[in-house]
Tab-separated table of C-alpha atoms in Angstrom:
chain	number	residue	atom	x	y	z
N	18	MET	CA	113.111	155.029	-15.656
N	19	PHE	CA	114.350	152.602	-18.326
N	20	SER	CA	112.842	152.399	-21.751
N	21	SER	CA	110.626	149.476	-22.661
N	22	ARG	CA	113.118	148.485	-25.392
N	23	CYS	CA	115.360	145.502	-24.801
N	24	LEU	CA	118.765	146.361	-23.299
N	25	THR	CA	121.892	145.194	-25.014
N	26	SER	CA	124.808	143.672	-23.182
N	27	GLY	CA	126.935	146.758	-23.705
N	28	MET	CA	124.380	149.097	-22.235
N	29	LEU	CA	123.773	146.820	-19.267
N	30	SER	CA	127.487	146.459	-18.585
N	31	ARG	CA	127.942	150.222	-18.446
N	32	ILE	CA	125.074	150.494	-15.977
N	33	LEU	CA	126.470	147.733	-13.775
N	34	SER	CA	129.996	149.165	-13.919
N	35	SER	CA	128.738	152.553	-12.802
N	36	THR	CA	126.738	151.185	-9.872
N	37	SER	CA	128.950	148.361	-8.634
N	38	TYR	CA	132.072	148.638	-6.457
N	39	ASN	CA	135.021	146.451	-7.284
N	40	SER	CA	137.859	146.453	-4.806
N	41	THR	CA	140.303	144.796	-7.215
N	42	ALA	CA	139.487	147.248	-10.006
N	43	THR	CA	138.870	144.384	-12.382
N	44	ARG	CA	136.373	144.683	-15.167
N	45	LEU	CA	132.932	143.294	-14.441
N	46	MET	CA	131.616	140.531	-16.671
N	47	PRO	CA	128.331	141.214	-18.501
N	48	ALA	CA	125.218	139.848	-16.700
N	49	VAL	CA	123.737	138.396	-19.861
N	50	SER	CA	125.215	136.953	-22.960
N	51	SER	CA	125.732	139.126	-25.947
N	52	ILE	CA	123.289	139.362	-28.730
N	53	GLY	CA	123.539	136.446	-31.076
N	54	SER	CA	124.865	133.970	-28.484
N	55	LYS	CA	122.884	130.693	-28.132
N	56	ILE	CA	121.715	129.345	-24.794
N	57	VAL	CA	121.767	125.542	-24.661
N	58	VAL	CA	119.052	123.842	-22.615
N	59	ASP	CA	119.132	120.148	-21.696
N	60	ASP	CA	116.888	118.106	-23.975
N	61	LYS	CA	114.203	116.417	-21.873
N	62	SER	CA	112.433	114.754	-24.783
N	63	ASN	CA	113.963	111.358	-23.971
N	64	VAL	CA	112.773	111.292	-20.359
N	65	ILE	CA	110.301	108.400	-19.821
N	66	THR	CA	107.143	109.506	-18.036
N	67	SER	CA	103.835	107.776	-17.357
N	68	HIS	CA	102.129	110.019	-19.864
N	69	ARG	CA	104.634	109.112	-22.609
N	70	MET	CA	104.317	105.407	-21.788
N	71	LEU	CA	100.530	105.649	-21.957
N	72	ASN	CA	100.696	107.258	-25.387
N	73	GLN	CA	102.873	104.399	-26.620
N	74	LEU	CA	100.205	101.764	-25.838
N	75	PRO	CA	97.978	100.605	-28.719
N	76	SER	CA	94.723	102.559	-28.805
N	77	GLY	CA	91.584	100.713	-27.604
N	78	SER	CA	93.425	97.810	-25.961
N	79	GLN	CA	95.090	96.925	-22.701
N	80	ILE	CA	98.152	94.826	-22.116
N	81	ARG	CA	98.078	92.447	-19.181
N	82	TYR	CA	100.844	90.160	-18.087
N	83	SER	CA	100.532	86.959	-16.077
N	84	HIS	CA	102.895	84.388	-14.772
N	85	THR	CA	103.244	81.486	-17.141
N	86	ASP	CA	105.501	79.364	-14.960
N	87	ILE	CA	102.747	78.321	-12.501
N	88	SER	CA	101.701	74.702	-12.891
N	89	VAL	CA	98.008	73.872	-12.798
N	90	PRO	CA	97.168	71.509	-9.917
N	91	SER	CA	95.730	68.120	-10.720
N	92	PHE	CA	92.205	67.266	-9.574
N	93	GLU	CA	92.286	63.653	-10.673
N	94	ASN	CA	91.887	62.387	-7.105
N	95	TYR	CA	88.681	64.379	-6.681
N	96	ARG	CA	86.931	63.364	-9.900
N	97	ARG	CA	84.130	60.829	-10.020
N	98	PRO	CA	84.842	57.679	-11.990
N	99	ALA	CA	82.335	58.811	-14.612
N	100	ASN	CA	84.184	62.109	-14.950
N	101	ALA	CA	87.720	60.735	-14.982
N	102	ASP	CA	88.280	61.939	-18.519
N	103	ALA	CA	88.466	65.736	-18.349
N	104	ASN	CA	88.195	65.999	-22.125
N	105	ASN	CA	84.901	64.095	-22.306
N	106	SER	CA	81.871	66.282	-21.506
N	107	ASP	CA	79.280	63.502	-22.017
N	108	THR	CA	79.555	61.863	-18.574
N	109	ASN	CA	76.131	60.402	-17.697
N	110	PRO	CA	74.061	63.621	-18.082
N	111	GLU	CA	70.782	61.853	-17.283
N	112	GLY	CA	72.030	60.696	-13.904
N	113	ARG	CA	73.406	64.109	-13.034
N	114	ARG	CA	70.138	65.761	-14.081
N	115	ALA	CA	68.110	63.369	-11.925
N	116	PHE	CA	70.328	64.109	-8.935
N	117	THR	CA	69.891	67.847	-9.486
N	118	TYR	CA	66.113	67.516	-9.732
N	119	MET	CA	66.036	65.433	-6.547
N	120	MET	CA	68.043	68.027	-4.624
N	121	VAL	CA	65.861	70.895	-5.849
N	122	ALA	CA	62.656	69.048	-4.986
N	123	GLY	CA	63.956	68.128	-1.527
N	124	GLY	CA	64.991	71.722	-0.843
N	125	GLY	CA	61.584	72.948	-1.977
N	126	VAL	CA	59.785	70.575	0.397
N	127	VAL	CA	61.941	71.675	3.319
N	128	ALA	CA	61.416	75.372	2.477
N	129	ALA	CA	57.640	74.922	2.167
N	130	HIS	CA	57.467	73.170	5.533
N	131	ALA	CA	59.516	75.905	7.201
N	132	ALA	CA	57.329	78.608	5.654
N	133	LYS	CA	54.208	76.819	6.885
N	134	ASN	CA	55.543	76.735	10.433
N	135	VAL	CA	56.444	80.437	10.330
N	136	VAL	CA	52.982	81.425	9.088
N	137	THR	CA	51.268	79.177	11.651
N	138	ASP	CA	53.248	80.682	14.525
N	139	LEU	CA	52.569	84.211	13.272
N	140	VAL	CA	48.816	83.632	13.049
N	141	ALA	CA	48.838	81.998	16.484
N	142	THR	CA	50.463	85.067	18.043
N	143	MET	CA	47.811	87.360	16.536
N	144	SER	CA	44.827	85.223	17.525
N	145	ALA	CA	42.937	85.671	20.767
N	146	SER	CA	44.233	84.018	23.908
N	147	ALA	CA	42.477	81.135	25.635
N	148	ASP	CA	40.869	83.301	28.313
N	149	VAL	CA	39.486	85.688	25.679
N	150	LEU	CA	38.093	82.821	23.623
N	151	ALA	CA	36.483	81.411	26.739
N	152	MET	CA	34.658	84.726	27.253
N	153	ALA	CA	33.656	85.093	23.604
N	154	GLN	CA	30.288	83.570	24.445
N	155	ILE	CA	28.384	83.446	27.666
N	156	GLU	CA	25.503	81.139	28.502
N	157	VAL	CA	22.900	82.426	30.958
N	158	ASP	CA	20.308	80.411	32.791
N	159	LEU	CA	17.170	82.557	32.603
N	160	THR	CA	15.426	80.671	35.391
N	161	THR	CA	17.708	82.368	37.926
N	162	ILE	CA	16.490	85.883	37.017
N	163	PRO	CA	13.201	86.850	38.702
N	164	GLU	CA	10.638	89.001	36.945
N	165	GLY	CA	11.222	92.752	37.242
N	166	LYS	CA	14.922	92.359	38.075
N	167	THR	CA	18.168	93.030	36.212
N	168	VAL	CA	21.216	90.781	36.581
N	169	SER	CA	24.709	91.911	35.574
N	170	PHE	CA	27.320	89.665	33.960
N	171	LYS	CA	30.839	90.208	32.670
N	172	TRP	CA	31.150	89.537	28.952
N	173	ARG	CA	34.276	90.354	26.913
N	174	GLY	CA	35.436	92.731	29.614
N	175	LYS	CA	32.176	94.702	29.586
N	176	PRO	CA	29.138	94.675	31.877
N	177	LEU	CA	26.147	92.824	30.437
N	178	PHE	CA	22.627	93.663	31.660
N	179	ILE	CA	19.862	91.051	31.305
N	180	ARG	CA	16.471	92.280	32.467
N	181	HIS	CA	13.356	90.185	33.013
N	182	ARG	CA	10.666	92.715	32.209
N	183	THR	CA	7.149	92.739	33.577
N	184	SER	CA	4.023	93.045	31.454
N	185	THR	CA	3.593	96.645	32.671
N	186	GLU	CA	7.106	97.587	31.487
N	187	ILE	CA	6.549	95.892	28.150
N	188	GLU	CA	3.283	97.734	27.555
N	189	ARG	CA	4.791	101.066	28.622
N	190	GLU	CA	7.891	100.816	26.431
N	191	GLN	CA	5.988	99.673	23.363
N	192	GLY	CA	3.646	102.641	23.667
N	193	VAL	CA	6.354	105.319	23.657
N	194	ASN	CA	6.008	107.920	20.894
N	195	LEU	CA	9.101	107.748	18.691
N	196	ASP	CA	9.012	111.482	18.084
N	197	GLU	CA	9.926	111.986	21.735
N	198	LEU	CA	13.122	109.942	21.406
N	199	ARG	CA	16.563	111.305	20.615
N	200	ASP	CA	17.700	108.041	19.052
N	201	ARG	CA	14.478	106.780	17.458
N	202	GLU	CA	14.141	103.039	17.844
N	203	HIS	CA	11.034	100.980	18.615
N	204	ASP	CA	11.045	98.540	21.481
N	205	ASN	CA	10.255	95.607	19.173
N	206	ASP	CA	13.445	96.331	17.237
N	207	ARG	CA	15.568	96.009	20.364
N	208	VAL	CA	14.286	92.702	21.764
N	209	LYS	CA	13.711	89.213	20.409
N	210	ASP	CA	11.423	88.286	23.279
N	211	PRO	CA	9.512	91.165	24.916
N	212	SER	CA	10.074	89.609	28.339
N	213	TRP	CA	13.859	89.725	28.076
N	214	LEU	CA	16.031	92.795	27.483
N	215	VAL	CA	19.740	92.242	26.805
N	216	LEU	CA	22.040	95.300	26.875
N	217	ILE	CA	25.712	96.215	27.189
N	218	GLY	CA	25.959	98.309	30.342
N	219	VAL	CA	28.177	101.086	28.968
N	220	CYS	CA	26.851	104.636	28.775
N	221	THR	CA	27.039	106.025	25.249
N	222	HIS	CA	28.195	109.413	26.557
N	223	LEU	CA	31.625	108.769	28.089
N	224	GLY	CA	31.622	105.028	28.746
N	225	CYS	CA	30.444	104.968	32.356
N	226	VAL	CA	28.423	102.088	33.819
N	227	PRO	CA	24.780	103.031	34.455
N	228	ILE	CA	22.811	101.946	37.492
N	229	ALA	CA	20.017	99.465	36.764
N	230	ASP	CA	16.415	99.995	37.988
N	231	ALA	CA	17.012	103.728	38.456
N	232	GLY	CA	16.364	107.029	36.733
N	233	ASP	CA	13.295	109.069	35.824
N	234	PHE	CA	12.045	106.465	33.353
N	235	GLY	CA	12.375	103.276	35.367
N	236	GLY	CA	15.283	101.877	33.388
N	237	TYR	CA	18.911	102.874	33.834
N	238	PHE	CA	20.645	105.956	35.177
N	239	CYS	CA	24.227	107.120	34.688
N	240	PRO	CA	25.222	109.254	37.713
N	241	CYS	CA	28.379	110.611	36.059
N	242	HIS	CA	26.615	113.141	33.844
N	243	GLY	CA	22.945	112.433	34.438
N	244	SER	CA	21.864	110.302	31.478
N	245	HIS	CA	18.491	108.579	31.887
N	246	TYR	CA	17.457	105.466	29.939
N	247	ASP	CA	14.088	103.736	29.897
N	248	ALA	CA	13.326	100.032	30.384
N	249	SER	CA	14.197	99.442	26.728
N	250	GLY	CA	17.673	101.005	27.072
N	251	ARG	CA	16.753	104.092	25.020
N	252	ILE	CA	18.141	107.498	25.957
N	253	ARG	CA	15.412	109.772	27.268
N	254	LYS	CA	17.243	112.514	29.156
N	255	GLY	CA	20.814	113.744	29.604
N	256	PRO	CA	23.887	114.204	27.392
N	257	ALA	CA	24.124	110.648	26.005
N	258	PRO	CA	23.589	110.730	22.219
N	259	LEU	CA	22.618	107.101	21.562
N	260	ASN	CA	20.694	104.227	23.081
N	261	LEU	CA	22.451	101.478	25.006
N	262	GLU	CA	23.981	98.877	22.686
N	263	VAL	CA	22.205	95.558	22.147
N	264	PRO	CA	24.701	92.699	21.607
N	265	TYR	CA	24.164	89.682	19.427
N	266	TYR	CA	22.360	86.930	21.311
N	267	LYS	CA	20.038	84.012	20.739
N	268	PHE	CA	17.836	81.716	22.777
N	269	ALA	CA	19.380	78.235	22.881
N	270	SER	CA	16.227	77.039	24.632
N	271	ASP	CA	13.308	78.469	26.537
N	272	SER	CA	15.464	78.787	29.653
N	273	THR	CA	18.948	79.358	28.184
N	274	LEU	CA	20.290	82.523	26.606
N	275	LEU	CA	23.512	82.500	24.578
N	276	VAL	CA	25.253	85.857	24.114
N	277	GLY	CA	28.001	86.269	21.530
């Protein structure tokens, strides 16, 4: 192996001459220049590059060039007579300000009117339809309901029971011991007139419709799961947890009942 020292040209030439074959028997030229010879490399310091051009720019500033041979078009034909002089800035400012105020006020009125229409249409779409509003209240003629009978009506998509109670039913329901009730409520708290009982005919268990004038307590009976209600609409037996609901109603006259 060769030593780590640098080889001279004479040593290298002897090695090359001993390992190379020359058919013309001419002397081989050394592979490297002799010691002390100077290798000249092309000077690239004058080559213009983007980096060198960037370094030549003034620090903290940019140089922009624009065309200076473009003529500015004339807008004299589009100026108002009051603004004919381009060098005069005082061209009827009060009149221009009044025109601006008028345009802003007119746009505000138009925008307010459009917003009002949008809000009105939105509220109208969310309000109840005409058929629902027509069923919001129901007026019942009480003279058509005989004593001891229950008449069913449709009110807001639900069955409505109106019962004309007898004196025996009134006395029996008012004498019920509240401790025996699951949902404790006195009969006087459920009626405005003891002779008339107004109920929503929806079972409080699973929403079935009970049968009137049936059950073990002479009131209402739900055959779906066996809930029994008395003549005051109170739960007495079965899985229902609450009494039948009493809607809002009032007596418009002695013979007219208004529900809703």
